[in-house]
Coordinates of C-alpha atoms and ligand atoms in Angstrom, one line a residue:
M1 CA 0.0 0.0 0.0
A2 CA 1.3 3.4 -0.9
R3 CA 0.2 6.9 0.2
I4 CA 0.1 10.1 -1.8
H5 CA -0.3 13.5 -0.2
F6 CA -1.7 16.4 -2.3
K7 CA -0.2 19.4 -0.5
P8 CA -2.5 22.1 -2.2
E9 CA -5.5 20.2 -0.9
K10 CA -4.0 19.0 2.3
V11 CA -5.3 15.5 1.7
T12 CA -3.6 12.0 1.7
H13 CA -4.9 9.0 -0.3
E14 CA -4.0 5.4 0.3
I15 CA -3.5 3.6 -3.0
E16 CA -2.3 0.3 -4.4
D17 CA 1.5 0.1 -5.1
G18 CA 2.1 1.0 -8.8
T19 CA -1.1 3.1 -9.3
P20 CA -0.8 5.8 -12.0
L21 CA -1.3 9.3 -10.6
I22 CA -3.8 10.0 -13.4
D23 CA -6.0 7.1 -12.2
I24 CA -5.9 8.5 -8.6
C25 CA -7.0 11.9 -9.9
E26 CA -9.9 10.4 -11.8
E27 CA -11.2 8.8 -8.7
V28 CA -10.7 11.6 -6.2
S29 CA -11.5 15.3 -6.2
T30 CA -8.3 17.2 -7.1
S31 CA -7.4 20.5 -8.7
L32 CA -4.5 19.1 -10.7
S33 CA -5.5 19.3 -14.4
F34 CA -4.6 17.0 -17.3
G35 CA -4.6 17.8 -21.0
C36 CA -3.0 15.5 -23.5
T37 CA -2.2 12.7 -21.0
E38 CA 0.7 11.8 -23.2
G39 CA 3.5 13.9 -21.8
T40 CA 3.5 16.6 -24.5
C41 CA 1.4 19.6 -23.2
G42 CA 2.7 20.3 -19.7
V43 CA -0.7 21.0 -18.2
C44 CA -0.1 18.4 -15.5
E45 CA 3.3 19.8 -14.4
L46 CA 3.8 19.3 -10.6
T47 CA 6.6 19.4 -8.1
V48 CA 7.6 16.4 -5.9
I49 CA 8.1 17.6 -2.3
S50 CA 9.2 14.2 -0.9
G51 CA 9.3 10.5 -1.8
S52 CA 10.7 10.9 -5.4
K53 CA 12.5 7.6 -5.0
N54 CA 9.0 6.0 -4.6
L55 CA 7.9 7.2 -8.1
S56 CA 8.3 5.6 -11.5
I57 CA 11.5 6.6 -13.3
T58 CA 11.5 9.7 -15.5
T59 CA 10.0 9.0 -18.9
E60 CA 11.4 10.1 -22.3
E61 CA 8.4 12.4 -22.6
E62 CA 9.4 14.1 -19.3
K63 CA 13.0 14.4 -20.4
D64 CA 11.8 16.0 -23.7
Y65 CA 9.3 18.4 -22.1
L66 CA 11.0 19.5 -18.9
L67 CA 14.3 21.3 -18.6
P68 CA 17.1 19.5 -16.9
E69 CA 17.0 22.0 -14.0
D70 CA 13.3 21.5 -13.7
L71 CA 13.8 17.8 -13.4
Q72 CA 16.5 18.4 -10.8
S73 CA 14.3 20.6 -8.7
G74 CA 11.7 17.9 -8.5
M75 CA 9.3 18.8 -11.3
R76 CA 7.5 15.9 -13.1
L77 CA 4.6 15.5 -15.5
G78 CA 1.7 14.1 -13.5
C79 CA 0.4 12.0 -16.5
Q80 CA 3.6 10.1 -16.6
L81 CA 3.8 9.2 -12.9
K82 CA 3.1 6.0 -11.1
I83 CA 3.4 5.7 -7.3
R84 CA 5.5 2.6 -6.9
K85 CA 5.3 2.3 -3.1
G86 CA 5.7 4.2 0.2
D87 CA 4.9 7.8 0.9
V88 CA 4.9 10.6 -1.8
S89 CA 4.1 14.2 -1.4
I90 CA 3.4 16.5 -4.3
T91 CA 2.3 20.0 -5.0
W92 CA 1.4 21.7 -8.3
K93 CA 4.1 23.2 -10.4
N94 CA 6.4 25.6 -8.6
N95 CA 4.1 25.9 -5.5
K96 CA 6.3 24.4 -2.8
T97 CA 4.6 26.2 0.1
Ligands
FES101 S1 -1.4 16.0 -19.5 FE1 -0.2 16.8 -21.1 S2 1.8 16.5 -20.4 FE2 0.6 15.6 -18.8

């Protein structure tokens, strides 16, 4: 069982290991938006606050869309993410507060 915390909404969801973030967001109320769902539009950009090692590895789409410094600072594309295990905390785009 994994847990994902959405900081902007101050809510934590328990999920099966390996669940795609987009599936979680379809089932729960969240203000994270999705567009293309294929890693090309950037609508789903988010920032990982903690637990990045518990996420799926960076996809080619994320490497193409995000700048290296963005990736380094914890930005990911939500449509590309799976929560592999453990605890993960995310916020939307550059909003780390
Ligand atoms: S929804 Fe378009 S990049 Fe994620």
